[in-house]
Coordinates of C-alpha atoms and ligand atoms in Angstrom, one line a residue:
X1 CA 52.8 -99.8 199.7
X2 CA 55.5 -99.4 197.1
X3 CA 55.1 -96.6 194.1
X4 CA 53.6 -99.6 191.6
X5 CA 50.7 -100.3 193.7
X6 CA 50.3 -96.4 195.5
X7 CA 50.0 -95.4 191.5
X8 CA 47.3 -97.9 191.0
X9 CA 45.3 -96.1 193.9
X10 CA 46.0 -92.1 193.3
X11 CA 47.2 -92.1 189.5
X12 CA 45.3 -91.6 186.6
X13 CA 47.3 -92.0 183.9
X14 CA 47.0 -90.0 179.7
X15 CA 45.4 -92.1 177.1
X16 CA 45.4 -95.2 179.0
X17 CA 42.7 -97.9 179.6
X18 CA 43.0 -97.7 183.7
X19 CA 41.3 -101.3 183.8
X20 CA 44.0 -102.5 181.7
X21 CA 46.5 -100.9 183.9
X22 CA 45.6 -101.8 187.1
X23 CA 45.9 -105.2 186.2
X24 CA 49.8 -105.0 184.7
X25 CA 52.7 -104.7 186.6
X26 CA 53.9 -101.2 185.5
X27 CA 57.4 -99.5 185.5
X28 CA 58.6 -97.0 188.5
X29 CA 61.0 -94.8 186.9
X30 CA 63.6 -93.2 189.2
X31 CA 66.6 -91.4 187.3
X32 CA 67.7 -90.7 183.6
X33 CA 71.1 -91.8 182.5
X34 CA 72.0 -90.6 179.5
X35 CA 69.5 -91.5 177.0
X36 CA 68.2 -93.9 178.9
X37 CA 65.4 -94.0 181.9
X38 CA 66.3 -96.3 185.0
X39 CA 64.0 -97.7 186.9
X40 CA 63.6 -98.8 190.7
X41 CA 65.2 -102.3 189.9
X42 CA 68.1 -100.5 188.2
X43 CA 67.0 -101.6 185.0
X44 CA 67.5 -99.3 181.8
X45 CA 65.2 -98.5 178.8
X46 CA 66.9 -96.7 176.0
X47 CA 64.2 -93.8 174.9
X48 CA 62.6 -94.5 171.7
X49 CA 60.2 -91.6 171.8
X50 CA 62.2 -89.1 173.5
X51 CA 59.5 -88.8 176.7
X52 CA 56.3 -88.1 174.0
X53 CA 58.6 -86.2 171.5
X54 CA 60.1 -83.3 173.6
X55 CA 63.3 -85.1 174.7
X56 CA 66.7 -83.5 173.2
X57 CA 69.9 -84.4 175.3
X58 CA 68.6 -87.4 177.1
X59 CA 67.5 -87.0 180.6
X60 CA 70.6 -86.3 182.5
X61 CA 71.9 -83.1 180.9
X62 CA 74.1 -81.1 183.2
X63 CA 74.5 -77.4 182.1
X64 CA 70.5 -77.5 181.4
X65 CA 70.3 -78.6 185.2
X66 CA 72.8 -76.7 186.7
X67 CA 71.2 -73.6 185.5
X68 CA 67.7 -74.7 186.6
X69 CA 69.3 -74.8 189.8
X70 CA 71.1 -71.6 189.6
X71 CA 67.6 -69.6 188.5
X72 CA 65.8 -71.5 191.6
X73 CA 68.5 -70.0 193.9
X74 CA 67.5 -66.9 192.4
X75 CA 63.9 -66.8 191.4
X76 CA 61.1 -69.5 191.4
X77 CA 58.8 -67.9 189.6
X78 CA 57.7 -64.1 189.0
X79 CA 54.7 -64.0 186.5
X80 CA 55.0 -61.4 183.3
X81 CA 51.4 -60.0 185.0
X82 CA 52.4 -56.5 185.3
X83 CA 56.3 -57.4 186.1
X84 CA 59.5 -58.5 183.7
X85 CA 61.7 -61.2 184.7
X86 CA 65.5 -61.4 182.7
X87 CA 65.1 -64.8 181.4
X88 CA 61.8 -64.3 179.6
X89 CA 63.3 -61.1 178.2
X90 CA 66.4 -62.5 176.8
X91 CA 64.6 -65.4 175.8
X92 CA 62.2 -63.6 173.7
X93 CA 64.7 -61.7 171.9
X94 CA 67.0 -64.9 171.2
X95 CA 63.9 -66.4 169.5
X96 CA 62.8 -63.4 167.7
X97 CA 66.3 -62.9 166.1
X98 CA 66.3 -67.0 165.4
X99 CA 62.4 -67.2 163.6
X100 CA 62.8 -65.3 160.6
X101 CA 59.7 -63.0 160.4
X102 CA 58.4 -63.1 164.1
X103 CA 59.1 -60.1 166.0
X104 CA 56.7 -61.1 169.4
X105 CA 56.8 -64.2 171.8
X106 CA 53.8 -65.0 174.0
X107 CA 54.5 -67.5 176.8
X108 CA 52.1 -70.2 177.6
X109 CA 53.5 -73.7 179.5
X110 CA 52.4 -76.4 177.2
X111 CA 51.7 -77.2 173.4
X112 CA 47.8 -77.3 173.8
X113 CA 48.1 -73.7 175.5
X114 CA 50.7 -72.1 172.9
X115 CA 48.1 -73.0 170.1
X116 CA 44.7 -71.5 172.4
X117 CA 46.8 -68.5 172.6
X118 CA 47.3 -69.0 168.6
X119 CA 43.5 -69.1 168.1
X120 CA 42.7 -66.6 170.0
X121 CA 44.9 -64.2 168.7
X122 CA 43.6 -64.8 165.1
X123 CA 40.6 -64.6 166.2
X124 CA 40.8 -61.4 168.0
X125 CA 43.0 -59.6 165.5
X126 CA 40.0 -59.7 162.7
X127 CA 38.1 -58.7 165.5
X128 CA 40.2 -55.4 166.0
X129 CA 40.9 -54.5 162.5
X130 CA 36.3 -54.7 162.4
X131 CA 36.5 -57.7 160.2
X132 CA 34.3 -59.8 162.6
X133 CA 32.8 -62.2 160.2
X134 CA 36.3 -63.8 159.5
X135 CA 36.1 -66.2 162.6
X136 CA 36.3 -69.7 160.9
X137 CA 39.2 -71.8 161.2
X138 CA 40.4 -74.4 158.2
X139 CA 42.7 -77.4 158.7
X140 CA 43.5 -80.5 157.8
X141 CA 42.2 -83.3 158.7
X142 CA 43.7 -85.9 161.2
X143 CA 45.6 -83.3 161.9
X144 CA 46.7 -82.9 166.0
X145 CA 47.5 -79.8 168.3
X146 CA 46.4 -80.8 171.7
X147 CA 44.0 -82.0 173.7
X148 CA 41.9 -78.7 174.9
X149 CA 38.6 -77.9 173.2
X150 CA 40.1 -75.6 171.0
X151 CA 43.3 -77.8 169.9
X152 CA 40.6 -80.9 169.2
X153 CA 38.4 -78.5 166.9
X154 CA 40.6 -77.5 164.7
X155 CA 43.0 -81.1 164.6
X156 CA 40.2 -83.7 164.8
X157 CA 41.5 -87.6 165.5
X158 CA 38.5 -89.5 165.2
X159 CA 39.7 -92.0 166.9
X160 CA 40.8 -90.1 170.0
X161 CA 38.3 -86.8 170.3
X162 CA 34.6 -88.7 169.2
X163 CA 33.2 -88.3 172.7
X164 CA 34.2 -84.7 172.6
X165 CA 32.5 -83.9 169.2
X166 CA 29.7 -81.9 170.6
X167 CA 32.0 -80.0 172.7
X168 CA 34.6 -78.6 169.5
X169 CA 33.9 -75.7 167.2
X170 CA 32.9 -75.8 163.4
X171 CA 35.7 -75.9 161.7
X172 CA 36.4 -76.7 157.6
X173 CA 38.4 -79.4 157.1
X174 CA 40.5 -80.3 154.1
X175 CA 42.1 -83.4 153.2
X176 CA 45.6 -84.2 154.5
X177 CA 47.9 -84.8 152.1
X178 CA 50.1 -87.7 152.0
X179 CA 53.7 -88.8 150.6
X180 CA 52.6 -92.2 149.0
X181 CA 53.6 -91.4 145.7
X182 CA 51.5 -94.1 144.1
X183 CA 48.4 -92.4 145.1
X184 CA 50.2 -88.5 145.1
X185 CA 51.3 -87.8 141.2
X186 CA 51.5 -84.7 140.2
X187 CA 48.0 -84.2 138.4
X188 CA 46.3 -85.1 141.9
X189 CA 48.6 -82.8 143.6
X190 CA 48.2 -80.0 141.5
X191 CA 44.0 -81.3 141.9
X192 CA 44.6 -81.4 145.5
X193 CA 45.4 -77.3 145.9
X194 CA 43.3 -76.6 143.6
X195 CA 40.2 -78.1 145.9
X196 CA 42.3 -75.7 149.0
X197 CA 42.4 -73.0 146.9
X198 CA 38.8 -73.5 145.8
X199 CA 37.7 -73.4 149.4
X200 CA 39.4 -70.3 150.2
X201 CA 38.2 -68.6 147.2
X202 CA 34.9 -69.1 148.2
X203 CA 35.0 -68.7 152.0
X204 CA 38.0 -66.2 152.5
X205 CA 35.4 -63.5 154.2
X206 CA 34.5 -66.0 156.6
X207 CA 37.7 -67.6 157.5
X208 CA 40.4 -66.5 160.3
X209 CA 43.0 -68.8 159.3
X210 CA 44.8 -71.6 157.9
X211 CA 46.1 -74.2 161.2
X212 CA 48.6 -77.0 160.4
X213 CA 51.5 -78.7 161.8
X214 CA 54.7 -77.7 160.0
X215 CA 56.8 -80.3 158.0
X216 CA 54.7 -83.4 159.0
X217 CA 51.5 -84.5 161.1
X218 CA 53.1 -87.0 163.6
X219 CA 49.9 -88.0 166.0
X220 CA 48.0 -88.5 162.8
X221 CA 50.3 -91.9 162.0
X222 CA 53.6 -89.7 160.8
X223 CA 52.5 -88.3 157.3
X224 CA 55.6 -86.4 156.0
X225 CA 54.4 -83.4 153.4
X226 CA 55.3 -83.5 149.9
X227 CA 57.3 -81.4 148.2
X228 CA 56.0 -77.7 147.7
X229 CA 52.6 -78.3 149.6
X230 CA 53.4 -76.0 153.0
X231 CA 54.6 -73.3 150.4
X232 CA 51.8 -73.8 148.5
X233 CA 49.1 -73.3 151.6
X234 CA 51.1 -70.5 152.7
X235 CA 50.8 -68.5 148.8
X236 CA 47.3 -69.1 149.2
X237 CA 47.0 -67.7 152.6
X238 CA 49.0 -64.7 151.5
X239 CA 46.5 -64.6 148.4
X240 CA 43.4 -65.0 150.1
X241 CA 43.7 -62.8 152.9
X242 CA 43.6 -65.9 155.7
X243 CA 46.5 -66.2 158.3
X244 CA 48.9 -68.8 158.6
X245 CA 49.3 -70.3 161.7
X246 CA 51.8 -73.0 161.8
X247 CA 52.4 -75.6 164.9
X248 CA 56.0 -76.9 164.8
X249 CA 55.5 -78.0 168.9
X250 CA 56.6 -81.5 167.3
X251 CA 58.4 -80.5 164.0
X252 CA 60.7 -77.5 164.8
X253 CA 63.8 -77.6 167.0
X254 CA 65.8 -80.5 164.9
X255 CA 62.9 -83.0 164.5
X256 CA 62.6 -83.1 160.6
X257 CA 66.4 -82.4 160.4
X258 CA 65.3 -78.1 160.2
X259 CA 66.2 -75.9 163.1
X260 CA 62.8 -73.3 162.3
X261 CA 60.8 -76.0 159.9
X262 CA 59.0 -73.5 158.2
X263 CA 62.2 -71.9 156.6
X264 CA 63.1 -75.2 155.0
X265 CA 59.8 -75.6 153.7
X266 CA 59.5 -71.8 152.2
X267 CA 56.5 -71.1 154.3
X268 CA 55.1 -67.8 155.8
X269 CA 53.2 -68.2 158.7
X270 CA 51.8 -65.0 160.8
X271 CA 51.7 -67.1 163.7
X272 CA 54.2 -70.3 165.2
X273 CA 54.1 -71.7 168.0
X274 CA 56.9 -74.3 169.8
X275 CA 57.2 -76.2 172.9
X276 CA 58.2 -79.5 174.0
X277 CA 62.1 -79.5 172.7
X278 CA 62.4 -76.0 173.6
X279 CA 63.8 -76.2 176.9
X280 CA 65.7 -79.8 175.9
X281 CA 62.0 -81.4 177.4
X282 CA 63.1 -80.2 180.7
X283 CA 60.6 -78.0 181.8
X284 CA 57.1 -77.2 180.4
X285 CA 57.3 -74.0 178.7
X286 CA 55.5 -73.0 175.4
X287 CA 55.9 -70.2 172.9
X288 CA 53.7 -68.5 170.4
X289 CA 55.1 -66.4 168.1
X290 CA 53.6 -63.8 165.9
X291 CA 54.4 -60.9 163.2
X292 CA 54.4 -57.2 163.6
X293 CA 51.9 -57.0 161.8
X294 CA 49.8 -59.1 163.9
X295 CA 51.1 -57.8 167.3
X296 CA 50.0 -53.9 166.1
X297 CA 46.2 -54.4 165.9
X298 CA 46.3 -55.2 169.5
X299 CA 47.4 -51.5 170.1
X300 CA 44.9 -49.1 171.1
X301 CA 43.6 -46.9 174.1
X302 CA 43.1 -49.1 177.1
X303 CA 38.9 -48.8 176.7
X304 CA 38.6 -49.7 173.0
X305 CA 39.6 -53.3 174.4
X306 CA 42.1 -54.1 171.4
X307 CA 44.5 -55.8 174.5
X308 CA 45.3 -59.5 174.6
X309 CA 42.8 -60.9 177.3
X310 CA 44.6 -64.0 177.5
X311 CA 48.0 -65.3 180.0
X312 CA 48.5 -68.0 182.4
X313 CA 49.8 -67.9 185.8
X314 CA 53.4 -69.6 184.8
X315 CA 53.6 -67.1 181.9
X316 CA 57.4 -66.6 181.0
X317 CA 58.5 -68.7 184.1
X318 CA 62.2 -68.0 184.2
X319 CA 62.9 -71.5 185.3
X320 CA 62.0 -72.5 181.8
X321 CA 63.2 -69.7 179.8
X322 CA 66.7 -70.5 181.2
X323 CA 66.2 -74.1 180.3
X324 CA 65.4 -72.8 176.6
X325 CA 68.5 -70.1 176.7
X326 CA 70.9 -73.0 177.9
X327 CA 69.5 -75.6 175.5
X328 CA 69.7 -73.1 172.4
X329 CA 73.1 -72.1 173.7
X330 CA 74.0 -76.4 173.6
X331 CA 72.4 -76.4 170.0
X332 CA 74.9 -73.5 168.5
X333 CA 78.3 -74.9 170.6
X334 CA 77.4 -78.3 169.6
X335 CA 76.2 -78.3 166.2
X336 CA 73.1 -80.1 166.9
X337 CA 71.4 -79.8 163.7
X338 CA 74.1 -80.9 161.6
X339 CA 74.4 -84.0 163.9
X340 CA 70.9 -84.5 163.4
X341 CA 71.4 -84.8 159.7
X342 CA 74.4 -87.0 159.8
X343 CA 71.9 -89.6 162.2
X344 CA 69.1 -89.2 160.4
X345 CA 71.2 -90.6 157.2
X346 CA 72.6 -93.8 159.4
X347 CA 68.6 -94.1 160.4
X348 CA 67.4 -94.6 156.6
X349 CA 69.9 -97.1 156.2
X350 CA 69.4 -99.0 159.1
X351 CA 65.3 -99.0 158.0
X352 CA 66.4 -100.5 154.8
X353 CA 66.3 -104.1 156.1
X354 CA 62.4 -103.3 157.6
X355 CA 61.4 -103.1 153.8
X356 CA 62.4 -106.6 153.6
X357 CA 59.5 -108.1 156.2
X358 CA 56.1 -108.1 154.2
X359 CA 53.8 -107.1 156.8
X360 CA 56.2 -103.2 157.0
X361 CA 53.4 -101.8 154.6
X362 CA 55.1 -98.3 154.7
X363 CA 57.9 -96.8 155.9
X364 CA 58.2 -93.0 156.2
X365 CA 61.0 -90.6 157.3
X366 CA 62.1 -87.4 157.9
X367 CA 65.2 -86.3 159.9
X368 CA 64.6 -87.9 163.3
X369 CA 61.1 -88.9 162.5
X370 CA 60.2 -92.2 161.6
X371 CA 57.3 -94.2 161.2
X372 CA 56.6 -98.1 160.5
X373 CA 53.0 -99.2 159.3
X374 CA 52.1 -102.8 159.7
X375 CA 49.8 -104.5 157.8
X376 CA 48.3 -107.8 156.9
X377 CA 47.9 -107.5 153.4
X378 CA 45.7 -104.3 153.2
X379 CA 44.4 -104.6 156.7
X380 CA 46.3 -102.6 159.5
X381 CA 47.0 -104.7 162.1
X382 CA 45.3 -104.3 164.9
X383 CA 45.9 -107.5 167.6
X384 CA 49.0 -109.5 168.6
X385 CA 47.5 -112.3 170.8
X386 CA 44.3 -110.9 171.7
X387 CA 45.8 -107.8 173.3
X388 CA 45.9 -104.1 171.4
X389 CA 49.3 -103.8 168.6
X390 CA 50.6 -100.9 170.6
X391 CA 50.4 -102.6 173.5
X392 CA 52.1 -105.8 173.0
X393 CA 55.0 -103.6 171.0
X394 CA 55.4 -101.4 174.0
X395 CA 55.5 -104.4 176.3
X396 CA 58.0 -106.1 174.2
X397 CA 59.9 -103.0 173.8
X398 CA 60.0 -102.8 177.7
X399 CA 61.3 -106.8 177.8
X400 CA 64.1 -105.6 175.6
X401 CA 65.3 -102.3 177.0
X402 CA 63.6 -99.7 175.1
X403 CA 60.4 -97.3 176.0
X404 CA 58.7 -97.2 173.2
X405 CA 55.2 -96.3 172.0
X406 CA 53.1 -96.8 168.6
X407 CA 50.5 -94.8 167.0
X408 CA 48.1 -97.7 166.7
X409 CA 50.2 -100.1 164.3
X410 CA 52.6 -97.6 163.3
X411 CA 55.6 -98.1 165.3
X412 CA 57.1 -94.8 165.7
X413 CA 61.1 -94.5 166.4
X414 CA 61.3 -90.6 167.5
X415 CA 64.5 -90.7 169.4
X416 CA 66.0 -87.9 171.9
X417 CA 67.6 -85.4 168.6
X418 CA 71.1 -85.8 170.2
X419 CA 70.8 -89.7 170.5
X420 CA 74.6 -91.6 169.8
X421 CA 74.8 -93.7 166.8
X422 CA 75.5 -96.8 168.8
X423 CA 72.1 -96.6 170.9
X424 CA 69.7 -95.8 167.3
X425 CA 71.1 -98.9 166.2
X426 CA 70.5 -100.3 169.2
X427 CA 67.1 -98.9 169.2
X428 CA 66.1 -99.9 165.3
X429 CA 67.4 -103.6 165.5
X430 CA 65.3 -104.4 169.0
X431 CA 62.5 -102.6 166.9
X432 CA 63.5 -105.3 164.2
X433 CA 63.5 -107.4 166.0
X434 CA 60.2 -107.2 167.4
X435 CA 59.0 -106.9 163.8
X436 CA 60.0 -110.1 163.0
X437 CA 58.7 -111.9 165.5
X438 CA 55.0 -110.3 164.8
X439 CA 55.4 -111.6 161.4
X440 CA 55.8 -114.8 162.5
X441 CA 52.5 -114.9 164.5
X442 CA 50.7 -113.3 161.9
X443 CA 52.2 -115.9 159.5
X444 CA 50.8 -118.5 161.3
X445 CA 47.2 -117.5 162.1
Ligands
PLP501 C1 52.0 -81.1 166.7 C2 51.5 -81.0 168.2 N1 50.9 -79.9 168.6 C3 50.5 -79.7 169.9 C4 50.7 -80.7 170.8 C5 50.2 -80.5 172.2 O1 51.3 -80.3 173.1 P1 51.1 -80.7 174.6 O2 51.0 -82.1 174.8 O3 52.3 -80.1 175.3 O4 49.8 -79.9 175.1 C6 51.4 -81.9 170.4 C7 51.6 -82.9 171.4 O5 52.0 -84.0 171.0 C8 51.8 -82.0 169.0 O6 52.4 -83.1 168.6

């Protein structure tokens, strides 16, 4: 049995209609060339999402690999339960001096995990300083932070987490804001915090904290922030008494053209967490980071309980902190950010000529961040030929050489951050492509 059908037995794949599945002929990936994957017929697909976001130097990086390899040699794995390992060390402190304001890193290996540990640490910190009744967390609505019962409480998709419901935790919810100018003006803006501030005026003795994803909420059909609003959430916080606890797992590292998101956007949070870029998407390792100020309430004498009861078994695995130390180190030597910038520039302009197709309802951008709503009129489209938008766009993605995936029918280009100019045009056009040639069947029904 090759890997294609032995999949269709064992494999149970994220997010995906298995009935559906079973019945396609699916892709065996095999190697990574450059930003490309290759599959077991040697054919290439140019990586549109960079491998669900986390993707930096496409997927054949050497010095990332080589010292992998070097730290395997040396250490698997040693677990920071009761022991230090080097790489976790110098990792922490390389972040800490990076994240203006953080001065502690706690390792978890995976988005969903880094923002538990977030909760939990909010949580428990009222707890110790004997403000108990502050438990409640407040976010924003369609936002996403994972897929664990705590992640789906407080960054509710309705459209992925309704079976869960009566598993998640009350949390308040706030409207999300958008960049749609029409329907953002400055009067509803200004109306918009007010309702926030409102809330947290009100409920401030009863709430932990503030959770949101810095810059932009991609799961949530890419909805870039306006102006002024993460700075404005974070003054509140700071007014109200509420922590901030910001998730830039999808934001930070380059993605909105920002190194550390939250600096760009004159934020404060008490707590941030990273993951997927960090180690150039080559190994799953997660970070939350928090202030002093946080970290001291957790001090105490071992029986007044004040510790942390919280870690995972590949806490600080040195396999991935030397992924992170070599990627940073590739970031600083090769100027990644400001390369970022220069592509995300070439990107607007080549998403000009999408403006020009009527069903491209909205376009929205940020740095390496793109999003392309389609819509019949008013309606969202939602089938190509009786089969599901996303589906017939990744399947003709696929025909054409590109992995790609929508959020329903937003077609989202979210490219490795180091991608060549040559393979986003690439990229874009088949994306254009594609574009057109929905328009012309929705044309003509
Ligand atoms: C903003 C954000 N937070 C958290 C997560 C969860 O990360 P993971 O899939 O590694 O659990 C994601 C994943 O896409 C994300 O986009």
């Amino acid at each position: 049995m090759n890997s294609n059908n032995l999949d269709k037995k064992y494999v149970w794949h994220p997010y995906t209609q298995m009935k559906m599945w079973n019945n396609s002929e699916n892709i065996v990936i095999e190697s990574g060339k450059g930003f490309n994957f290759v599959d077991t017929k040697e054919r290439s697909y140019l990586d549109g999402i960079s491998n669900m976001w986390c993707n930096v130097w496409g997927h054949d990086r050497t010095e990332i690999i080589s010292a992998m390899k070097k730290q395997l040699d040396i250490l698997p794995h040693s677990t920071l339960f009761g022991l230090v390992n080097d790489p976790s060390v110098k990792l922490a402190k390389r972040l800490t001096n990076m994240v203006k304001g953080m001065s502690k890193v706690f390792y978890t290996d995976n988005g969903s995990t880094a923002i538990e540990a977030a909760l939990k640490i909010a949580t428990q910190y009222w707890n110790n300083k004997g403000k108990t009744q502050k438990k409640k967390f407040i976010c924003l609505k369609n936002g996403y932070h994972g897929d664990t019962i705590g992640c789906m409480s407080i960054g509710y998709i309705d459209g992925y987490f309704s079976p869960y419901k009566s598993l998640l935790l009350k949390t308040i919810k706030v409207d999300s804001p958008t960049i749609r100018h029409e329907k953002f003006g400055r009067q509803n803006f200004e109306q918009y915090i007010d309702k926030i501030e409102n809330i947290l005026n009100r409920l401030s003795s009863k709430i932990s904290a503030f959770v949101m994803e810095s810059g932009a909420q991609i799961a949530a059909g890419v909805n870039i922030y306006p102006k002024n609003f993460q700075k404005e959430i974070s003054d509140l916080c700071k007014k109200y008494d509420t922590l901030l606890i910001l998730d830039e797992i999808a934001t930070g590292f380059g993605r909105l053209g920002n190194m550390i998101e939250y600096k760009a956007q004159h934020s404060e949070p008490d707590i941030v967490c990273f993951a997927k870029a960090l180690t150039g998407g080559y190994f799953p390792l997660a970070v939350t980071l928090t202030t002093n100020d946080i970290f001291k309430e957790f001090l105490g004498d071992y029986w007044a309980k004040k510790q942390l009861f919280h870690g995972h078994t590949f806490t600080g695995h040195p396999v991935g902190c030397t992924a992170a130390l070599t990627n940073l180190d590739l970031y600083h030597k090769l100027n990644l950010i400001k390369k970022i910038r220069g592509n995300a520039l070439v990107l607007n302009r080549l998403l000009t000529k999408f403006a020009e197709l009527d069903i491209c309802y909205d376009i929205r951008q940020k740095g390496l961040l793109c999003g392309i709503e389609l819509r019949k009129g008013k309606n969202p489209i939602k089938m190509i030929e009786k089969v599901p938008i996303g589906q017939y766009i990744a399947a003709e993605s696929l025909k054409r050489g590109v992995y790609l995936r929508t959020l329903g029918n937003i077609i989202t280009i979210i490219p490795p951050l180091a991608i060549e100019q040559e393979d986003l045009r690439k990229l874009v056009d088949i994306e254009h492509e594609i574009v057109e040639k929905i328009q012309q069947k929705v044309r003509s029904c």
